[in-house]
Amino acid sequence: MNSVLNINGKALKIEFAPEEHLLYTLRHNGFTEVKSGCKEGECGACLVLLNGKPVNSCLMFTASVSEEDKLLTVKGIGDLHEPHAIQQAFVDSGAVQCGFCTPGIVLAAYALLQENPRPTEEEAKKAMDGNLCRCTGYVKIVEAVMLAAKRLQK
Amino acid sequence: MINIKWTYPVSLSEATSLLEKENVVIHGGGTNLSGRDISNVEGIICLKKLGLDYVKKDKDIIEIGAMSSYADVVKALSSLSPEHILLKALKNAANTPCRNRTTIGGSIAFVPTWSDRAGALLALDATLVLAGKNEGEVKVADYLKNKALQEKTLILAVKIKDTPHRSFHYRDVKTANDMPLFTITVLLELENDVIKSAGIFIVGTKQLITGLPELESYLLGKSKDDIVDSEVQDLVNVSIVGSRITDTDYMSIKAKIETARAIFSALEDDQ
């Protein structure tokens, strides 16, 4: 199948198999920041934003994404040279250890702060209920989200 | 190589005529279908262009379009009916990214245990609006029991009542964000503090979903002070499917205790 997917603000013509999941389509096309974890919607490593909402790309067929849909991966919000305030807050808070879960968690935080710029800690935890981290114990991650929220308000 | 043809109907008649073909499946949000073996499937009918993502209220009936995601339903019910049992059941179902994709129609069609909604819809005596081979309206209980009703048939919407009720939705989890091993839904309608109707369902039993009609009968006509914890527990005889870290007997006893607690919690639910 062929389709034009809008990824990180760019329209890309992409070829994929009818039964292919979005996770693999993205990775095969260079978006390796989208990680392959549990592949059953529990860990959130493959999380991307679809029209601003967090979704597990491992549970989505690429064919179900329309040309009008907007996909966002973590590289779409900032990079090493120009990190987004959330990415910088994760670094400053020590919220990144092995880093495998980080792209999904940063995007979950991004979606939360777009909708709710002043979340409580409980709301931050709830927004990341689909992301597992096996290194940090989550305390630093929640601190990073709250720090990012504070910085973005300024 | 798998050779599947995707179609994206824009009208109901187009969708139902596509359903008449052999070896076709329906794609709602995809969270369930994507985990299934689709090697024998010849066609996937994607419903996203049918305009079935809506939630509307007319008097005391709420109608939910089949393509509404759990997140859509939670958002709509939070303003339409903030204490509704379906809201309690869906707001913690699975996790945020899954709630953004799982559709109410798809979760009825595929009946995954973790999706939390079955007990609430049965307790509400919900009605499904169907198109295709079995066009019309049927009770969700009948749809789940009768496989023939599911063949070549499309779920268009779910209708639920929005009458005053007291309710409690219990999820058996180890942490708040865990998938439940089983759920208990209690829905009670009261008149002058006396129970006039009751709906109690446990999802995650060996039969997948178990209703408790004897317990419902026991509760009718009683007020909170008339209900005896041990008598409630005696009427909860279900067999919960164990997991690799829990056994059936232990979980079945736990279901008795938690059902009694759920009933008392529902009676304390402030409407």
CSV table of C-alpha atoms in Angstrom, one decimal:
chain,number,residue,atom,x,y,z
A,1,MET,CA,0.0,0.0,0.0
A,2,ASN,CA,1.0,3.6,-0.5
A,3,SER,CA,0.0,6.6,1.5
A,4,VAL,CA,1.1,10.1,2.4
A,5,LEU,CA,1.7,10.4,6.2
A,6,ASN,CA,2.1,13.7,7.9
A,7,ILE,CA,4.9,13.0,10.4
A,8,ASN,CA,6.5,15.8,12.5
A,9,GLY,CA,5.0,18.4,10.1
A,10,LYS,CA,6.3,16.9,6.9
A,11,ALA,CA,4.2,15.0,4.3
A,12,LEU,CA,6.0,11.8,3.5
A,13,LYS,CA,5.1,9.3,0.8
A,14,ILE,CA,5.4,5.9,2.5
A,15,GLU,CA,5.0,2.3,1.3
A,16,PHE,CA,3.8,-0.3,3.8
A,17,ALA,CA,2.2,-3.7,4.0
A,18,PRO,CA,-1.6,-3.9,4.6
A,19,GLU,CA,-1.1,-5.7,7.9
A,20,GLU,CA,1.8,-3.5,9.1
A,21,HIS,CA,1.7,-1.7,12.4
A,22,LEU,CA,2.5,2.0,12.6
A,23,LEU,CA,5.4,1.2,14.9
A,24,TYR,CA,7.3,-0.7,12.2
A,25,THR,CA,6.4,1.7,9.4
A,26,LEU,CA,7.9,4.5,11.4
A,27,ARG,CA,11.0,2.6,12.4
A,28,HIS,CA,11.6,1.3,8.8
A,29,ASN,CA,11.4,4.9,7.6
A,30,GLY,CA,14.0,6.3,10.0
A,31,PHE,CA,11.9,7.2,12.9
A,32,THR,CA,13.9,5.0,15.3
A,33,GLU,CA,13.1,7.3,18.2
A,34,VAL,CA,9.8,5.3,18.3
A,35,LYS,CA,10.8,2.3,20.4
A,36,SER,CA,9.6,-1.3,20.1
A,37,GLY,CA,8.8,-2.6,23.6
A,38,CYS,CA,6.0,-4.9,24.7
A,39,LYS,CA,4.1,-4.7,21.4
A,40,GLU,CA,0.8,-5.1,23.2
A,41,GLY,CA,0.0,-1.7,24.4
A,42,GLU,CA,1.2,-1.9,28.0
A,43,CYS,CA,4.7,-0.2,28.1
A,44,GLY,CA,4.3,3.0,26.0
A,45,ALA,CA,7.8,2.8,24.5
A,46,CYS,CA,6.2,3.1,21.0
A,47,LEU,CA,3.9,6.0,22.0
A,48,VAL,CA,3.4,8.7,19.4
A,49,LEU,CA,0.9,11.5,19.2
A,50,LEU,CA,-2.0,11.2,16.7
A,51,ASN,CA,-3.7,14.5,16.3
A,52,GLY,CA,-2.3,15.5,19.6
A,53,LYS,CA,-3.4,12.4,21.5
A,54,PRO,CA,-1.1,9.7,22.8
A,55,VAL,CA,-1.5,6.4,21.1
A,56,ASN,CA,0.4,3.1,21.0
A,57,SER,CA,1.8,2.7,17.5
A,58,CYS,CA,2.2,-1.0,18.1
A,59,LEU,CA,-1.6,-1.3,18.3
A,60,MET,CA,-2.3,0.7,15.2
A,61,PHE,CA,-2.4,-0.4,11.6
A,62,THR,CA,-0.6,2.1,9.4
A,63,ALA,CA,-3.5,1.7,7.0
A,64,SER,CA,-5.8,3.3,9.6
A,65,VAL,CA,-3.9,6.5,9.5
A,66,SER,CA,-5.3,9.1,7.0
A,67,GLU,CA,-3.4,11.7,5.1
A,68,GLU,CA,-5.2,14.4,7.2
A,69,ASP,CA,-3.9,12.8,10.5
A,70,LYS,CA,-0.9,14.5,12.1
A,71,LEU,CA,1.7,12.2,13.7
A,72,LEU,CA,4.3,13.5,16.1
A,73,THR,CA,7.3,11.6,17.4
A,74,VAL,CA,9.6,12.9,20.1
A,75,LYS,CA,12.0,14.3,17.5
A,76,GLY,CA,9.1,16.5,16.3
A,77,ILE,CA,9.1,18.5,19.5
A,78,GLY,CA,12.8,19.2,19.8
A,79,ASP,CA,16.2,17.7,19.3
A,80,LEU,CA,19.7,17.6,20.9
A,81,HIS,CA,20.5,21.1,19.6
A,82,GLU,CA,17.2,22.7,20.3
A,83,PRO,CA,15.5,20.6,23.1
A,84,HIS,CA,11.9,21.3,24.0
A,85,ALA,CA,11.4,22.6,27.6
A,86,ILE,CA,10.1,19.1,28.6
A,87,GLN,CA,13.2,17.4,27.2
A,88,GLN,CA,15.4,19.8,29.0
A,89,ALA,CA,13.5,19.3,32.2
A,90,PHE,CA,14.0,15.5,31.9
A,91,VAL,CA,17.7,16.0,31.6
A,92,ASP,CA,17.9,18.6,34.5
A,93,SER,CA,15.8,16.4,36.8
A,94,GLY,CA,17.8,13.2,36.2
A,95,ALA,CA,14.7,11.6,34.8
A,96,VAL,CA,16.5,9.7,32.1
A,97,GLN,CA,18.5,6.6,32.9
A,98,CYS,CA,18.6,3.9,30.1
A,99,GLY,CA,16.4,6.2,28.0
A,100,PHE,CA,14.4,3.5,26.3
A,101,CYS,CA,11.0,4.7,27.7
A,102,THR,CA,11.9,8.4,27.5
A,103,PRO,CA,10.5,9.2,24.0
A,104,GLY,CA,7.1,7.9,24.9
A,105,ILE,CA,7.1,9.5,28.3
A,106,VAL,CA,8.2,12.9,27.0
A,107,LEU,CA,5.3,12.7,24.4
A,108,ALA,CA,2.8,11.7,27.1
A,109,ALA,CA,4.0,14.7,29.1
A,110,TYR,CA,3.8,17.0,26.0
A,111,ALA,CA,0.2,15.9,25.4
A,112,LEU,CA,-0.7,16.5,29.0
A,113,LEU,CA,0.8,20.0,29.1
A,114,GLN,CA,-0.9,21.0,25.9
A,115,GLU,CA,-4.2,20.2,27.4
A,116,ASN,CA,-3.5,21.0,31.0
A,117,PRO,CA,-0.6,23.5,31.5
A,118,ARG,CA,-0.9,23.3,35.3
A,119,PRO,CA,-1.3,19.7,36.2
A,120,THR,CA,-1.2,18.3,39.7
A,121,GLU,CA,1.2,15.5,40.5
A,122,GLU,CA,-1.7,13.1,40.4
A,123,GLU,CA,-2.8,14.3,37.0
A,124,ALA,CA,0.8,13.9,35.8
A,125,LYS,CA,0.9,10.3,37.0
A,126,LYS,CA,-2.5,9.6,35.5
A,127,ALA,CA,-1.4,11.0,32.1
A,128,MET,CA,1.6,8.6,32.1
A,129,ASP,CA,-0.4,5.5,33.1
A,130,GLY,CA,0.4,4.0,29.8
A,131,ASN,CA,4.2,4.3,30.2
A,132,LEU,CA,6.5,1.9,32.0
A,133,CYS,CA,10.0,2.8,33.2
A,134,ARG,CA,12.1,0.0,34.7
A,135,CYS,CA,15.0,2.3,35.9
A,136,THR,CA,13.9,5.5,37.6
A,137,GLY,CA,11.0,4.5,39.8
A,138,TYR,CA,9.0,7.4,38.3
A,139,VAL,CA,9.8,9.9,41.1
A,140,LYS,CA,12.2,11.9,38.9
A,141,ILE,CA,9.9,11.6,35.9
A,142,VAL,CA,7.0,13.2,37.8
A,143,GLU,CA,9.5,15.9,39.0
A,144,ALA,CA,10.5,16.6,35.5
A,145,VAL,CA,7.0,17.0,34.3
A,146,MET,CA,6.2,19.4,37.1
A,147,LEU,CA,9.4,21.3,36.4
A,148,ALA,CA,8.6,21.5,32.7
A,149,ALA,CA,5.1,22.8,33.5
A,150,LYS,CA,6.6,25.5,35.7
A,151,ARG,CA,9.1,26.6,33.1
A,152,LEU,CA,6.5,26.6,30.3
A,153,GLN,CA,4.3,28.9,32.3
A,154,LYS,CA,7.0,31.6,32.4
B,1,MET,CA,2.5,-12.6,1.9
B,2,ILE,CA,-0.8,-11.5,3.3
B,3,ASN,CA,-3.1,-9.8,0.8
B,4,ILE,CA,-5.6,-7.7,2.6
B,5,LYS,CA,-7.7,-5.0,1.0
B,6,TRP,CA,-8.6,-2.1,3.2
B,7,THR,CA,-11.8,-0.2,2.5
B,8,TYR,CA,-13.0,3.1,4.0
B,9,PRO,CA,-16.8,3.3,3.4
B,10,VAL,CA,-18.3,6.8,3.6
B,11,SER,CA,-21.9,5.7,3.9
B,12,LEU,CA,-23.8,3.1,5.9
B,13,SER,CA,-25.1,1.3,2.8
B,14,GLU,CA,-21.6,1.0,1.4
B,15,ALA,CA,-20.4,-0.4,4.8
B,16,THR,CA,-23.1,-3.0,5.0
B,17,SER,CA,-22.7,-4.1,1.4
B,18,LEU,CA,-18.9,-4.6,2.1
B,19,LEU,CA,-19.8,-6.7,5.1
B,20,GLU,CA,-21.6,-9.2,2.9
B,21,LYS,CA,-18.3,-10.3,1.4
B,22,GLU,CA,-16.5,-13.4,2.9
B,23,ASN,CA,-13.5,-13.1,5.2
B,24,VAL,CA,-13.9,-9.5,6.0
B,25,VAL,CA,-13.4,-7.9,9.5
B,26,ILE,CA,-14.4,-4.5,10.9
B,27,HIS,CA,-11.8,-2.1,12.1
B,28,GLY,CA,-12.8,0.3,14.8
B,29,GLY,CA,-9.9,1.7,16.8
B,30,GLY,CA,-7.7,-1.3,16.0
B,31,THR,CA,-6.5,-2.1,19.6
B,32,ASN,CA,-7.9,-5.5,19.6
B,33,LEU,CA,-7.7,-6.4,15.9
B,34,SER,CA,-4.1,-5.6,15.7
B,35,GLY,CA,-3.2,-8.3,18.2
B,36,ARG,CA,-5.1,-11.0,16.3
B,37,ASP,CA,-4.1,-13.4,13.6
B,38,ILE,CA,-5.4,-11.8,10.4
B,39,SER,CA,-3.6,-14.1,8.0
B,40,ASN,CA,-6.9,-15.5,6.7
B,41,VAL,CA,-8.6,-12.1,6.4
B,42,GLU,CA,-9.2,-10.8,2.9
B,43,GLY,CA,-10.7,-7.4,3.7
B,44,ILE,CA,-10.7,-4.9,6.5
B,45,ILE,CA,-13.5,-2.4,6.7
B,46,CYS,CA,-12.4,0.8,8.5
B,47,LEU,CA,-15.3,2.7,10.0
B,48,LYS,CA,-13.6,6.0,10.6
B,49,LYS,CA,-15.4,7.9,7.9
B,50,LEU,CA,-18.9,7.0,8.9
B,51,GLY,CA,-19.4,9.7,11.5
B,52,LEU,CA,-20.0,7.3,14.3
B,53,ASP,CA,-17.9,9.3,16.9
B,54,TYR,CA,-20.5,11.2,18.9
B,55,VAL,CA,-22.1,11.2,22.3
B,56,LYS,CA,-25.6,12.8,22.7
B,57,LYS,CA,-28.3,12.9,25.3
B,58,ASP,CA,-32.0,13.0,24.7
B,59,LYS,CA,-34.1,13.1,27.9
B,60,ASP,CA,-32.8,10.2,30.0
B,61,ILE,CA,-31.1,8.3,27.2
B,62,ILE,CA,-27.5,8.8,26.3
B,63,GLU,CA,-26.5,7.5,22.8
B,64,ILE,CA,-22.9,6.8,22.1
B,65,GLY,CA,-21.7,6.3,18.5
B,66,ALA,CA,-19.8,3.1,18.1
B,67,MET,CA,-16.6,4.8,17.0
B,68,SER,CA,-16.4,7.0,20.1
B,69,SER,CA,-13.2,6.2,21.9
B,70,TYR,CA,-13.2,5.5,25.7
B,71,ALA,CA,-11.5,8.9,26.1
B,72,ASP,CA,-14.3,10.5,24.1
B,73,VAL,CA,-17.0,8.9,26.3
B,74,VAL,CA,-15.2,9.8,29.5
B,75,LYS,CA,-14.9,13.4,28.4
B,76,ALA,CA,-18.6,13.6,27.3
B,77,LEU,CA,-20.0,11.8,30.4
B,78,SER,CA,-17.9,14.0,32.7
B,79,SER,CA,-20.1,16.9,31.7
B,80,LEU,CA,-23.4,15.1,30.9
B,81,SER,CA,-23.6,12.8,33.9
B,82,PRO,CA,-20.5,13.0,36.2
B,83,GLU,CA,-21.6,10.1,38.5
B,84,HIS,CA,-22.6,7.7,35.7
B,85,ILE,CA,-21.5,4.1,36.2
B,86,LEU,CA,-20.1,3.9,32.6
B,87,LEU,CA,-17.9,6.9,33.4
B,88,LYS,CA,-16.6,5.1,36.5
B,89,ALA,CA,-16.0,2.0,34.5
B,90,LEU,CA,-14.2,3.6,31.6
B,91,LYS,CA,-12.1,6.3,33.2
B,92,ASN,CA,-9.6,3.8,34.5
B,93,ALA,CA,-9.9,1.1,31.8
B,94,ALA,CA,-6.6,0.0,30.3
B,95,ASN,CA,-4.4,3.2,30.0
B,96,THR,CA,-4.4,6.6,28.4
B,97,PRO,CA,-3.1,5.7,25.0
B,98,CYS,CA,-5.4,2.7,24.8
B,99,ARG,CA,-8.4,4.8,25.9
B,100,ASN,CA,-7.6,7.2,23.1
B,101,ARG,CA,-8.0,4.4,20.5
B,102,THR,CA,-10.3,1.7,21.9
B,103,THR,CA,-13.8,2.3,20.7
B,104,ILE,CA,-17.0,1.5,22.5
B,105,GLY,CA,-18.3,-0.5,19.6
B,106,GLY,CA,-15.1,-2.4,19.0
B,107,SER,CA,-14.9,-3.4,22.7
B,108,ILE,CA,-18.4,-4.8,22.6
B,109,ALA,CA,-17.7,-6.7,19.4
B,110,PHE,CA,-14.4,-8.2,20.7
B,111,VAL,CA,-15.2,-8.4,24.5
B,112,PRO,CA,-11.8,-8.1,25.9
B,113,THR,CA,-11.9,-8.6,29.7
B,114,TRP,CA,-9.5,-5.7,30.4
B,115,SER,CA,-11.8,-3.2,28.7
B,116,ASP,CA,-13.9,-2.8,31.9
B,117,ARG,CA,-17.1,-1.7,30.1
B,118,ALA,CA,-19.1,-5.0,29.8
B,119,GLY,CA,-20.3,-5.1,33.4
B,120,ALA,CA,-21.5,-1.5,33.3
B,121,LEU,CA,-23.3,-1.9,30.0
B,122,LEU,CA,-25.0,-5.1,31.3
B,123,ALA,CA,-26.0,-3.5,34.6
B,124,LEU,CA,-27.4,-0.6,32.6
B,125,ASP,CA,-29.4,-3.0,30.4
B,126,ALA,CA,-27.9,-1.1,27.4
B,127,THR,CA,-29.3,-1.4,23.9
B,128,LEU,CA,-27.2,-1.7,20.7
B,129,VAL,CA,-28.2,-0.1,17.4
B,130,LEU,CA,-27.2,-2.6,14.7
B,131,ALA,CA,-27.0,-2.4,10.9
B,132,GLY,CA,-26.4,-5.2,8.3
B,133,LYS,CA,-27.8,-8.7,8.6
B,134,ASN,CA,-29.3,-8.1,12.0
B,135,GLU,CA,-30.5,-4.5,11.6
B,136,GLY,CA,-32.4,-3.0,14.5
B,137,GLU,CA,-32.0,-2.6,18.3
B,138,VAL,CA,-31.0,-5.5,20.6
B,139,LYS,CA,-30.1,-5.7,24.3
B,140,VAL,CA,-26.3,-5.9,24.8
B,141,ALA,CA,-26.9,-9.0,26.9
B,142,ASP,CA,-28.6,-10.8,23.9
B,143,TYR,CA,-25.9,-9.6,21.5
B,144,LEU,CA,-23.1,-11.1,23.8
B,145,LYS,CA,-24.9,-14.4,24.2
B,146,ASN,CA,-26.0,-14.9,20.6
B,147,LYS,CA,-23.2,-15.3,18.1
B,148,ALA,CA,-25.7,-15.2,15.2
B,149,LEU,CA,-26.5,-11.6,16.1
B,150,GLN,CA,-22.9,-10.7,15.6
B,151,GLU,CA,-22.5,-12.2,12.1
B,152,LYS,CA,-22.2,-9.7,9.2
B,153,THR,CA,-23.6,-7.0,11.5
B,154,LEU,CA,-22.3,-3.6,12.4
B,155,ILE,CA,-22.7,-1.9,15.8
B,156,LEU,CA,-23.7,1.7,15.1
B,157,ALA,CA,-24.4,2.9,18.6
B,158,VAL,CA,-25.0,2.1,22.2
B,159,LYS,CA,-28.0,3.5,24.1
B,160,ILE,CA,-27.8,3.7,27.9
B,161,LYS,CA,-30.1,5.1,30.4
B,162,ASP,CA,-29.2,8.2,32.5
B,163,THR,CA,-31.6,7.8,35.4
B,164,PRO,CA,-30.5,8.5,39.0
B,165,HIS,CA,-28.6,5.5,40.3
B,166,ARG,CA,-26.0,4.6,42.9
B,167,SER,CA,-23.1,2.6,41.7
B,168,PHE,CA,-19.6,1.2,42.3
B,169,HIS,CA,-17.1,-0.2,39.9
B,170,TYR,CA,-14.4,-2.4,41.5
B,171,ARG,CA,-11.2,-3.3,39.6
B,172,ASP,CA,-9.1,-6.0,41.0
B,173,VAL,CA,-5.6,-4.6,40.4
B,174,LYS,CA,-2.3,-4.5,42.2
B,175,THR,CA,-1.5,-0.8,41.3
B,176,ALA,CA,-4.0,1.8,40.2
B,177,ASN,CA,-2.8,1.7,36.6
B,178,ASP,CA,-2.8,-2.1,36.3
B,179,MET,CA,-5.1,-4.2,34.1
B,180,PRO,CA,-7.8,-5.8,36.3
B,181,LEU,CA,-7.9,-9.6,36.8
B,182,PHE,CA,-11.6,-9.1,37.4
B,183,THR,CA,-14.1,-6.3,37.8
B,184,ILE,CA,-17.3,-6.0,39.8
B,185,THR,CA,-20.1,-3.6,38.7
B,186,VAL,CA,-22.9,-2.7,41.1
B,187,LEU,CA,-25.8,-0.5,40.0
B,188,LEU,CA,-28.7,0.2,42.3
B,189,GLU,CA,-31.8,2.3,41.9
B,190,LEU,CA,-33.4,3.5,45.2
B,191,GLU,CA,-36.7,4.9,46.2
B,192,ASN,CA,-36.9,6.4,49.7
B,193,ASP,CA,-33.6,4.6,50.6
B,194,VAL,CA,-35.1,1.2,49.5
B,195,ILE,CA,-33.5,-0.7,46.6
B,196,LYS,CA,-36.0,-1.0,43.8
B,197,SER,CA,-33.7,-2.4,41.2
B,198,ALA,CA,-30.2,-3.9,41.1
B,199,GLY,CA,-27.7,-4.9,38.5
B,200,ILE,CA,-24.6,-6.8,39.6
B,201,PHE,CA,-22.0,-8.3,37.2
B,202,ILE,CA,-18.6,-9.8,37.6
B,203,VAL,CA,-16.3,-9.8,34.5
B,204,GLY,CA,-13.2,-12.1,34.5
B,205,THR,CA,-15.0,-15.3,35.6
B,206,LYS,CA,-14.5,-18.7,33.8
B,207,GLN,CA,-17.7,-17.8,31.9
B,208,LEU,CA,-16.1,-14.4,31.2
B,209,ILE,CA,-19.1,-12.5,32.5
B,210,THR,CA,-21.4,-13.6,35.3
B,211,GLY,CA,-24.6,-11.9,36.4
B,212,LEU,CA,-25.8,-12.5,40.0
B,213,PRO,CA,-29.6,-12.6,39.8
B,214,GLU,CA,-30.1,-14.3,43.2
B,215,LEU,CA,-28.1,-11.5,44.8
B,216,GLU,CA,-30.1,-8.9,42.9
B,217,SER,CA,-33.4,-10.5,44.2
B,218,TYR,CA,-32.0,-10.6,47.7
B,219,LEU,CA,-31.3,-6.8,47.6
B,220,LEU,CA,-34.8,-5.8,46.3
B,221,GLY,CA,-36.9,-4.1,48.9
B,222,LYS,CA,-34.0,-3.7,51.4
B,223,SER,CA,-32.5,-0.6,52.8
B,224,LYS,CA,-28.8,-0.5,53.8
B,225,ASP,CA,-29.4,-1.6,57.3
B,226,ASP,CA,-31.3,-4.7,56.2
B,227,ILE,CA,-28.4,-6.0,54.2
B,228,VAL,CA,-26.2,-8.6,55.9
B,229,ASP,CA,-22.6,-8.9,54.7
B,230,SER,CA,-22.3,-12.7,55.2
B,231,GLU,CA,-25.7,-13.2,53.4
B,232,VAL,CA,-24.4,-11.2,50.4
B,233,GLN,CA,-21.2,-13.2,50.3
B,234,ASP,CA,-23.1,-16.5,50.3
B,235,LEU,CA,-24.9,-15.5,47.1
B,236,VAL,CA,-21.6,-14.7,45.2
B,237,ASN,CA,-20.6,-18.0,43.8
B,238,VAL,CA,-18.3,-17.3,40.9
B,239,SER,CA,-15.1,-18.9,39.7
B,240,ILE,CA,-12.5,-16.2,38.8
B,241,VAL,CA,-9.9,-17.2,36.3
B,242,GLY,CA,-6.6,-17.3,38.1
B,243,SER,CA,-3.3,-16.0,36.8
B,244,ARG,CA,0.3,-17.2,37.2
B,245,ILE,CA,0.6,-15.4,40.5
B,246,THR,CA,-2.9,-16.0,41.9
B,247,ASP,CA,-5.2,-19.0,42.2
B,248,THR,CA,-8.9,-19.4,41.4
B,249,ASP,CA,-10.0,-20.3,44.9
B,250,TYR,CA,-8.3,-17.3,46.5
B,251,MET,CA,-9.6,-14.9,43.8
B,252,SER,CA,-13.1,-16.4,44.1
B,253,ILE,CA,-13.2,-15.8,47.8
B,254,LYS,CA,-11.9,-12.3,47.2
B,255,ALA,CA,-14.8,-11.7,44.7
B,256,LYS,CA,-17.3,-12.5,47.5
B,257,ILE,CA,-15.7,-10.0,49.9
B,258,GLU,CA,-15.3,-7.3,47.3
B,259,THR,CA,-18.9,-7.7,46.0
B,260,ALA,CA,-20.2,-7.1,49.5
B,261,ARG,CA,-18.0,-4.1,49.9
B,262,ALA,CA,-19.0,-2.8,46.4
B,263,ILE,CA,-22.7,-2.9,47.4
B,264,PHE,CA,-22.1,-1.0,50.6
B,265,SER,CA,-19.9,1.5,48.8
B,266,ALA,CA,-22.6,2.0,46.1
B,267,LEU,CA,-25.2,2.6,48.9
B,268,GLU,CA,-22.9,5.3,50.2
B,269,ASP,CA,-22.5,6.8,46.7
B,270,ASP,CA,-23.8,10.4,46.9
B,271,GLN,CA,-26.0,11.3,43.9
